[in-house]
Short mmCIF file of N, CA and C in Angstrom, two decimals:
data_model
loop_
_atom_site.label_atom_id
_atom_site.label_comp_id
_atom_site.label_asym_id
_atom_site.label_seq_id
_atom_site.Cartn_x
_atom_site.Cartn_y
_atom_site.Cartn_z
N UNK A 1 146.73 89.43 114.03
CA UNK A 1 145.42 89.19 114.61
C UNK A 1 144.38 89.01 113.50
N UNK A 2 143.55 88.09 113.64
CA UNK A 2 142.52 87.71 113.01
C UNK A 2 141.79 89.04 112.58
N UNK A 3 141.13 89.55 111.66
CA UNK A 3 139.94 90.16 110.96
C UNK A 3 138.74 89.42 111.19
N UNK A 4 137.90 89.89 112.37
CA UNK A 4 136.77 88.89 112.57
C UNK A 4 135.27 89.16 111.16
N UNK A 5 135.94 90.42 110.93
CA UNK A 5 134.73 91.36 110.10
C UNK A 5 135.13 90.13 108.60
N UNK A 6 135.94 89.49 108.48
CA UNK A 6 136.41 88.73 107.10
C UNK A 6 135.85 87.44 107.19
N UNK A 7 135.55 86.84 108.64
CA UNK A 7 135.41 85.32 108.68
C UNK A 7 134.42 84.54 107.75
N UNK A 8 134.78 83.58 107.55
CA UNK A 8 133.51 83.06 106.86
C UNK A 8 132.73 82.24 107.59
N UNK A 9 132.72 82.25 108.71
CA UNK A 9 131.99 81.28 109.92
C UNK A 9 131.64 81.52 111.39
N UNK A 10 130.87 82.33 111.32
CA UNK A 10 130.17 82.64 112.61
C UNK A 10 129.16 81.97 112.80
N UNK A 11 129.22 81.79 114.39
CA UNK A 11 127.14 81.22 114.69
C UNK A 11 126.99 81.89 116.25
N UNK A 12 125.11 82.12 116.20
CA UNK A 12 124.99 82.13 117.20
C UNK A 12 123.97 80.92 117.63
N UNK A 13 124.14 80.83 118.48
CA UNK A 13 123.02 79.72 119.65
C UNK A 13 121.54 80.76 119.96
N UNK A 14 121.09 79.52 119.27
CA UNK A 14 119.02 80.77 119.41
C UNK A 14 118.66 79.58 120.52
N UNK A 15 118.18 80.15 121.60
CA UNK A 15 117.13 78.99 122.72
C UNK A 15 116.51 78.73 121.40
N UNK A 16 115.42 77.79 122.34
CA UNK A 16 114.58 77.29 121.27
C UNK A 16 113.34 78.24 121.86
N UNK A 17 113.31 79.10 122.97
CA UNK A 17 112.23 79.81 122.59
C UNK A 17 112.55 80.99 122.21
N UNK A 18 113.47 80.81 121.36
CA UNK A 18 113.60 82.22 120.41
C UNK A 18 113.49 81.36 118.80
N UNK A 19 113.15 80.37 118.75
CA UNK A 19 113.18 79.62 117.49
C UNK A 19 111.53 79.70 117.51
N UNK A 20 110.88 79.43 116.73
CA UNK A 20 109.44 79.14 115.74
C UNK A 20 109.36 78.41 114.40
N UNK A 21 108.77 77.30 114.50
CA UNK A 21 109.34 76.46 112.86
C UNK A 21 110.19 76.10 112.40
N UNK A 22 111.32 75.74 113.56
CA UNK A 22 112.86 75.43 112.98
C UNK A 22 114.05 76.98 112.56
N UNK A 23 112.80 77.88 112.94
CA UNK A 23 114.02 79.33 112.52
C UNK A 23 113.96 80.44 114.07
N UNK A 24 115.15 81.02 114.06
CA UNK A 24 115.06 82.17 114.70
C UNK A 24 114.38 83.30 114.21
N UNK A 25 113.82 83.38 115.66
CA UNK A 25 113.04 84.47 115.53
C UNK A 25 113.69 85.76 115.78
N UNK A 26 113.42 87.44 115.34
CA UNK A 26 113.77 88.58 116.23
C UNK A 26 114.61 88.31 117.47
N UNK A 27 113.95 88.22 117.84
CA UNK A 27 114.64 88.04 119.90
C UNK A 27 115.72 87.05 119.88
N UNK A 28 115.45 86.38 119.27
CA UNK A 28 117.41 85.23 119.23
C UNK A 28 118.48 86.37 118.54
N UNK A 29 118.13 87.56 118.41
CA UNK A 29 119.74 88.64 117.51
C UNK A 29 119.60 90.03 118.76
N UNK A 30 118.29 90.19 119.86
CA UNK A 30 118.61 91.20 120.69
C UNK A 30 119.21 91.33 121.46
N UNK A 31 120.00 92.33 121.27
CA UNK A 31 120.79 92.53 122.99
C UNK A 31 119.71 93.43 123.83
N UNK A 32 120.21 93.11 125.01
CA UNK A 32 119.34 93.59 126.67
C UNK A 32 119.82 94.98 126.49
N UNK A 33 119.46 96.09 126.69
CA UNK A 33 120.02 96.91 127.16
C UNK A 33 121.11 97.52 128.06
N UNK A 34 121.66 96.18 128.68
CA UNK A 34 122.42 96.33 129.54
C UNK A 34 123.82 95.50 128.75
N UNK A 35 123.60 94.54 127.61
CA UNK A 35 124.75 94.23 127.11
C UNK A 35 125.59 95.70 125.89
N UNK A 36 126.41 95.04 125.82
CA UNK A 36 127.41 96.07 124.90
C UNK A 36 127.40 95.63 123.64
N UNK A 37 127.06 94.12 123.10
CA UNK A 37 127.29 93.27 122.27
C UNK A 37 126.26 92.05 121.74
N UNK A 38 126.31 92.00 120.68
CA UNK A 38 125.83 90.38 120.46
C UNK A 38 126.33 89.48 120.66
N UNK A 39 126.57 88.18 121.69
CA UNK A 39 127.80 87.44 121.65
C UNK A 39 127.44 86.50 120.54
N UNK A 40 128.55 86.17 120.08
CA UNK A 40 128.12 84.84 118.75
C UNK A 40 129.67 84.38 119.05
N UNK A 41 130.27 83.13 117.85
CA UNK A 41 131.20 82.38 118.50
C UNK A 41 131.95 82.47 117.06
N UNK A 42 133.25 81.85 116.54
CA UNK A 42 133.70 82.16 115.29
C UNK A 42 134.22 80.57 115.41
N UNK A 43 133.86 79.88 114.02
CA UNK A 43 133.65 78.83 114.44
C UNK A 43 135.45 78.02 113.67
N UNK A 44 135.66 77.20 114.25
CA UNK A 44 137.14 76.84 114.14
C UNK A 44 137.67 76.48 112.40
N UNK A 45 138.23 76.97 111.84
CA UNK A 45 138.38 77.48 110.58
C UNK A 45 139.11 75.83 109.57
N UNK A 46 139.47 75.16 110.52
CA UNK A 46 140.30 73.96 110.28
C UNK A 46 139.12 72.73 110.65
N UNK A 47 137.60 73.19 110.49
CA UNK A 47 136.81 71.83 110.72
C UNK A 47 135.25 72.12 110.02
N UNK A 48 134.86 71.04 109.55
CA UNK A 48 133.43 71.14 108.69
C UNK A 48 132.63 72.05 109.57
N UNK A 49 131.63 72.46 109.27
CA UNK A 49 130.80 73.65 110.06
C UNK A 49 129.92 72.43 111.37
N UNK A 50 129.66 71.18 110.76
CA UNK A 50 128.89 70.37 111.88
C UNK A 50 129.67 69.96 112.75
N UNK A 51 130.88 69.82 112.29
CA UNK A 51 132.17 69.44 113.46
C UNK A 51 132.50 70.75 114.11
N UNK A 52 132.69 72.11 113.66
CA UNK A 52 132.79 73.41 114.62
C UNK A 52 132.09 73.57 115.66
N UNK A 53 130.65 73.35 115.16
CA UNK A 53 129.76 73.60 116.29
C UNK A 53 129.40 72.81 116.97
N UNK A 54 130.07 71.49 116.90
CA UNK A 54 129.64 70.69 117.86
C UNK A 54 131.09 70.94 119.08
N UNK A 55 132.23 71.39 118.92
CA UNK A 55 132.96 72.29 118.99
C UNK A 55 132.41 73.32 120.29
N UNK A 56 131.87 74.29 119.21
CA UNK A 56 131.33 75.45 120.37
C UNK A 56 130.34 75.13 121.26
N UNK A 57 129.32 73.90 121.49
CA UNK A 57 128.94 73.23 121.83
C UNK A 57 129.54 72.83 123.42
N UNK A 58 130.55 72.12 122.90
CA UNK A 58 131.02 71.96 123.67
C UNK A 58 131.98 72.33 124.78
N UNK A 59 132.65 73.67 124.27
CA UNK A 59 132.59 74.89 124.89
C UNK A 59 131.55 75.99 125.50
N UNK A 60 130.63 76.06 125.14
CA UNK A 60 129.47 76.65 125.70
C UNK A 60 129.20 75.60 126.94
N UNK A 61 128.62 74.21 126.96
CA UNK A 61 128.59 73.36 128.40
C UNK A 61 130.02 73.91 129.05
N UNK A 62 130.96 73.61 128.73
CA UNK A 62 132.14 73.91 129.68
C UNK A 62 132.13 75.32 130.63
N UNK A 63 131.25 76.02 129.88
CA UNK A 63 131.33 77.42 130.59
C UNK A 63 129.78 77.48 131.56
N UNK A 64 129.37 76.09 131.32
CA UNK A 64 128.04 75.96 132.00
C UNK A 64 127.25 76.88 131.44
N UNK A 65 126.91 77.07 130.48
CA UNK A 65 125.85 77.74 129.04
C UNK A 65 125.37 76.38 128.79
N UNK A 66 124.33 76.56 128.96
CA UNK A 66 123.30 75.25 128.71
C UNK A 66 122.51 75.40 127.25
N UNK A 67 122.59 74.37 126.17
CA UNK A 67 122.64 74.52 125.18
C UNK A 67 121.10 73.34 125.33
N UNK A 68 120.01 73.78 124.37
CA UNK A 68 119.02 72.25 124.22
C UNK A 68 118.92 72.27 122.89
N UNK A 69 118.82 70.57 122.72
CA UNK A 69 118.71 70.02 121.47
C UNK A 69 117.75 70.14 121.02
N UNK A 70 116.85 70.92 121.50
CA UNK A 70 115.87 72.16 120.63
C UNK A 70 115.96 73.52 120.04
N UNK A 71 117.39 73.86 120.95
CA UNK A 71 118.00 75.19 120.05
C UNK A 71 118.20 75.29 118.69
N UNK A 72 119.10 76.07 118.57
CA UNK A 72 119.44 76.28 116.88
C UNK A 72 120.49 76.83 116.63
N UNK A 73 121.63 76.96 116.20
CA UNK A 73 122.86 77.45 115.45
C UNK A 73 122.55 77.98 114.69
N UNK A 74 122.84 79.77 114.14
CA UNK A 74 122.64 80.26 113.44
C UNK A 74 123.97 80.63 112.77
N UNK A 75 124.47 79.83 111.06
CA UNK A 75 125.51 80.49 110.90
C UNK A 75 125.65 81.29 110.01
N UNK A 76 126.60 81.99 109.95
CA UNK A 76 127.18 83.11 108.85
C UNK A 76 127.92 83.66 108.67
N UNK A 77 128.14 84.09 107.48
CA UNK A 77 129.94 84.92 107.06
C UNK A 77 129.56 86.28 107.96
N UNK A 78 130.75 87.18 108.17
CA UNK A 78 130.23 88.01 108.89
C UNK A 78 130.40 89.19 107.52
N UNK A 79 131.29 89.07 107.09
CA UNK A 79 131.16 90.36 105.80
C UNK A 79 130.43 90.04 105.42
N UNK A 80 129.47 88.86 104.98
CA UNK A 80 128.03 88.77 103.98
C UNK A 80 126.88 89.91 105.20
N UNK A 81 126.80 89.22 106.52
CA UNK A 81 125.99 89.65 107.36
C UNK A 81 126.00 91.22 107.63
N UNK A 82 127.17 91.45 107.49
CA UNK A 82 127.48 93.09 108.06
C UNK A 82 127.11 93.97 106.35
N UNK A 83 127.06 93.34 105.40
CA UNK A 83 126.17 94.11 104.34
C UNK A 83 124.88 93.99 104.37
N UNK A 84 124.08 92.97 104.75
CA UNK A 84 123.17 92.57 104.66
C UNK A 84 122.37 93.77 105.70
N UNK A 85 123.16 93.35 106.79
CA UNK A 85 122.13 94.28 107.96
C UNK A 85 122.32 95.66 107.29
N UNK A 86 123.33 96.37 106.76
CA UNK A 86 123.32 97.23 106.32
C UNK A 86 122.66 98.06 105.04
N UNK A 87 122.43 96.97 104.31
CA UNK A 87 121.26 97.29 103.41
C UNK A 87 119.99 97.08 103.48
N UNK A 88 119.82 96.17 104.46
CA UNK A 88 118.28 95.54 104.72
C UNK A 88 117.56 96.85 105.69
N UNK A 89 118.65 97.01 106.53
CA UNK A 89 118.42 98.00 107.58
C UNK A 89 119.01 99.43 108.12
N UNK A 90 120.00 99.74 106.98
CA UNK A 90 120.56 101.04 107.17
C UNK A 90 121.20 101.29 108.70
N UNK A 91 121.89 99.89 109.19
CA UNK A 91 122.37 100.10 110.09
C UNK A 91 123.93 99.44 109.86
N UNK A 92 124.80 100.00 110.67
CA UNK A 92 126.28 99.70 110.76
C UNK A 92 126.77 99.05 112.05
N UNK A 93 127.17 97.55 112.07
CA UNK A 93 127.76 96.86 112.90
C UNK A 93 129.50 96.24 112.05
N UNK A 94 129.52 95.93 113.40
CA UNK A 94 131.10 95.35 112.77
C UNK A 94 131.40 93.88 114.45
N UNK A 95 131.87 93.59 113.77
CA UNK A 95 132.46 92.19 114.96
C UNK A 95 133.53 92.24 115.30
N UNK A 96 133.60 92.02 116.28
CA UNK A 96 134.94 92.05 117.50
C UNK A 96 135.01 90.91 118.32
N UNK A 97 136.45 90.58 117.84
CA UNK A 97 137.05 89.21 118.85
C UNK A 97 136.89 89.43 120.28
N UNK A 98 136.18 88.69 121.14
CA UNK A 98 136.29 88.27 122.82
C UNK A 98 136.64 87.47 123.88
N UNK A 99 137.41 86.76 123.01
CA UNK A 99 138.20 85.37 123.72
C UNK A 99 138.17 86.15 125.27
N UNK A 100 137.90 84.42 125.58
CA UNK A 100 137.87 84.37 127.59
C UNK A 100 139.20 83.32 127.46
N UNK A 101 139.15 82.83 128.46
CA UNK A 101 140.42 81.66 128.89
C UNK A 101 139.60 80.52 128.80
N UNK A 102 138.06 80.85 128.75
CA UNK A 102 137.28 79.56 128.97
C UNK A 102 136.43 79.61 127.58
N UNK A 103 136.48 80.36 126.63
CA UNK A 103 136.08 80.28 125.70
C UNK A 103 136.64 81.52 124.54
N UNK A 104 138.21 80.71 123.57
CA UNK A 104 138.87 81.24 122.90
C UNK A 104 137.99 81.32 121.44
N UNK A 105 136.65 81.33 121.47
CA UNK A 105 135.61 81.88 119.99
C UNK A 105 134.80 82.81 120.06
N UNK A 106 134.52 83.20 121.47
CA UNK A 106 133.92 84.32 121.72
C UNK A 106 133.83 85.43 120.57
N UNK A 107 133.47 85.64 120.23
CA UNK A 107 133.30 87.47 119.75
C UNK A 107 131.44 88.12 120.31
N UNK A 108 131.48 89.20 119.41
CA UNK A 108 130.43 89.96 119.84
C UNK A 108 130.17 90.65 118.42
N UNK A 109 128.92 91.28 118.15
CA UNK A 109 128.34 92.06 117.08
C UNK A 109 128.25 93.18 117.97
N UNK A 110 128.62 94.63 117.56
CA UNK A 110 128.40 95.49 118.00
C UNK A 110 127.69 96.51 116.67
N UNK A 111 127.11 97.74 117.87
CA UNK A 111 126.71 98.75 116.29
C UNK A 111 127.84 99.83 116.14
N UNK A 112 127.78 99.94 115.11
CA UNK A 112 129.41 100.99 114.43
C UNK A 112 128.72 102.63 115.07
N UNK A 113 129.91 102.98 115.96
CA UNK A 113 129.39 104.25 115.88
C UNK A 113 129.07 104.98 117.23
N UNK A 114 128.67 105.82 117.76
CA UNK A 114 128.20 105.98 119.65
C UNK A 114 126.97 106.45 118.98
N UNK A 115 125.88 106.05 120.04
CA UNK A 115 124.31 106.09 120.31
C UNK A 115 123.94 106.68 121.51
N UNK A 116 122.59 107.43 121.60
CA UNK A 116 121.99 107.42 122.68
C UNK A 116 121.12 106.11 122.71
N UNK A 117 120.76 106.45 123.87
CA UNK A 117 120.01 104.81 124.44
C UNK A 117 118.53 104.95 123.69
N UNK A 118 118.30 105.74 123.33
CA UNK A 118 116.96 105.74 122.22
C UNK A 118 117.23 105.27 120.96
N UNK A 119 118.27 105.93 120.68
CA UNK A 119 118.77 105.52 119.01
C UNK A 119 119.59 104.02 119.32
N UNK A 120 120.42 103.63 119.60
CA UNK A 120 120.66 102.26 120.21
C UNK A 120 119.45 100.84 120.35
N UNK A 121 118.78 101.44 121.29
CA UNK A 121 117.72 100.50 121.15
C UNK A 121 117.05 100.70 119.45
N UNK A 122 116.71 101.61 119.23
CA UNK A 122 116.11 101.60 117.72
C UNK A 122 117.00 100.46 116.81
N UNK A 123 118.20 100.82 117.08
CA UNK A 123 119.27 100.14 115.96
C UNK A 123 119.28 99.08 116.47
N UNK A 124 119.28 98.55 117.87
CA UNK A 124 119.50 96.88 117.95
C UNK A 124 118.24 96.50 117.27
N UNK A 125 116.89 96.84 117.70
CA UNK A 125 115.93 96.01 117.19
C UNK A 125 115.65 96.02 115.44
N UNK A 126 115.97 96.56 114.83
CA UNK A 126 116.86 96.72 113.70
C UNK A 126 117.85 96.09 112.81
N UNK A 127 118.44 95.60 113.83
CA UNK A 127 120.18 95.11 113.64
C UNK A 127 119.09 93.09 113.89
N UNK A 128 118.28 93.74 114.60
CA UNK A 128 117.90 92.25 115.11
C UNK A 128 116.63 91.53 113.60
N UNK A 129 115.92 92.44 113.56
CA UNK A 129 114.86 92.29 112.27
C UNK A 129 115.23 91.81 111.31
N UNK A 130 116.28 92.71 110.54
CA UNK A 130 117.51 92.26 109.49
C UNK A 130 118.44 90.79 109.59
N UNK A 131 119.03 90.54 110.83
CA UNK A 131 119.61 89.12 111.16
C UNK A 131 118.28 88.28 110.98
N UNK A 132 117.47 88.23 111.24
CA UNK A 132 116.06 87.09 111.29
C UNK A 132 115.51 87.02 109.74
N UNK A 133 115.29 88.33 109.46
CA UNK A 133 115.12 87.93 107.48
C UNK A 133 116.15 87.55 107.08
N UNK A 134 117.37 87.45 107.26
CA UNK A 134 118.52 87.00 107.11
C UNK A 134 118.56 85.36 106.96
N UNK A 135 117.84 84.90 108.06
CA UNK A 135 118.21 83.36 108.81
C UNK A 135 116.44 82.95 107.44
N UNK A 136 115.64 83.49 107.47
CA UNK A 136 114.19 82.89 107.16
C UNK A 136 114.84 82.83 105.40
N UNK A 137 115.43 83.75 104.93
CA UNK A 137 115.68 83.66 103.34
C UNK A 137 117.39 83.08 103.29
N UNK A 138 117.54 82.28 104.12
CA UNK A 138 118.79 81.69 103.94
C UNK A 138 118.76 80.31 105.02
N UNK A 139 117.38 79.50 105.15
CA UNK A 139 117.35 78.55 105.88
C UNK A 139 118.49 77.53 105.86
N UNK A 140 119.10 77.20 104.92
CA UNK A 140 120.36 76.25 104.93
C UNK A 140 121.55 76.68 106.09
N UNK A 141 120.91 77.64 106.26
CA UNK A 141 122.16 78.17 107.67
C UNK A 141 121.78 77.81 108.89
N UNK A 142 120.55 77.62 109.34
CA UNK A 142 120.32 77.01 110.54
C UNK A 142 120.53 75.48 110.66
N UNK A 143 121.14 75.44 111.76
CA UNK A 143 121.47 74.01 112.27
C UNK A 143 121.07 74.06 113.44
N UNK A 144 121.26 72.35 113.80
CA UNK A 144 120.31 71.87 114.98
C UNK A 144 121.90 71.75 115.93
N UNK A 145 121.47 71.73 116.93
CA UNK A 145 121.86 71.52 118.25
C UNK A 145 122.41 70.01 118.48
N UNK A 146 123.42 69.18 118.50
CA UNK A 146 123.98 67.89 118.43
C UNK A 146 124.92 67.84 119.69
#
């Protein structure tokens, strides 16, 4: 089984009203309180990153996830990301594979560890702050929507 925590190619899909100026904002990395996860997608390891995501793309319509060519692709290694949030923000996540039948790239960002729902929420918005300085000091990672 794959090591998703090793990949060198994750993305997530930001609406575009979680985008501002061509970047994601905060709110394109939160989970709801009611999710378990960040979903993001692992992008197919055997194709250029603009050919992957046009890819997950096109898996996301298939699952009727409506994607606009005002969104944004956010990509990244996940061991770069899972230090990053961790030093930027003293928080611990790790990624986990979620394949559906209707979408075999699925994964999720979770936080390392059990939380109360106070400390949880603290750490997603956190986990979320850190991913967004992430995307603003590493703009070559956002891509457009095709």
């Amino acid at each position: 089984m794959t090591d998703v925590n090793r990949l060198d190619r994750l993305c997530r899909y930001c609406r575009p009203g979680n985008v501002l100026d061509g970047m994601p904002r905060t709110n394109a990395f939160l989970m709801r309180a009611s999710e378990k996860y960040l979903s993001v997608n692992v992008l197919p390891g055997d194709l250029e990153v603009e050919a992957g995501l046009a890819r997950i793309n096109k898996i996301l319509g298939a699952k009727e996830y409506d994607t606009s060519p005002n969104g944004k692709f956010a990509v990244f290694s996940a061991g770069r990301m899972i230090s990053y949030v961790r030093e930027l923000g003293n928080v611990d996540i790790r990624i986990e594979c979620r394949p559906s039948s209707d979408d075999p790239t699925h994964a999720g960002i979770v936080l390392a560890g059990r939380h109360d729902a106070n400390a949880r929420d603290r750490l997603t918005r956190t986990m979320a702050r850190a991913m967004a300085t992430f995307f603003r000091k590493n703009p070559d990672s956002i891509y457009p929507v095709r």
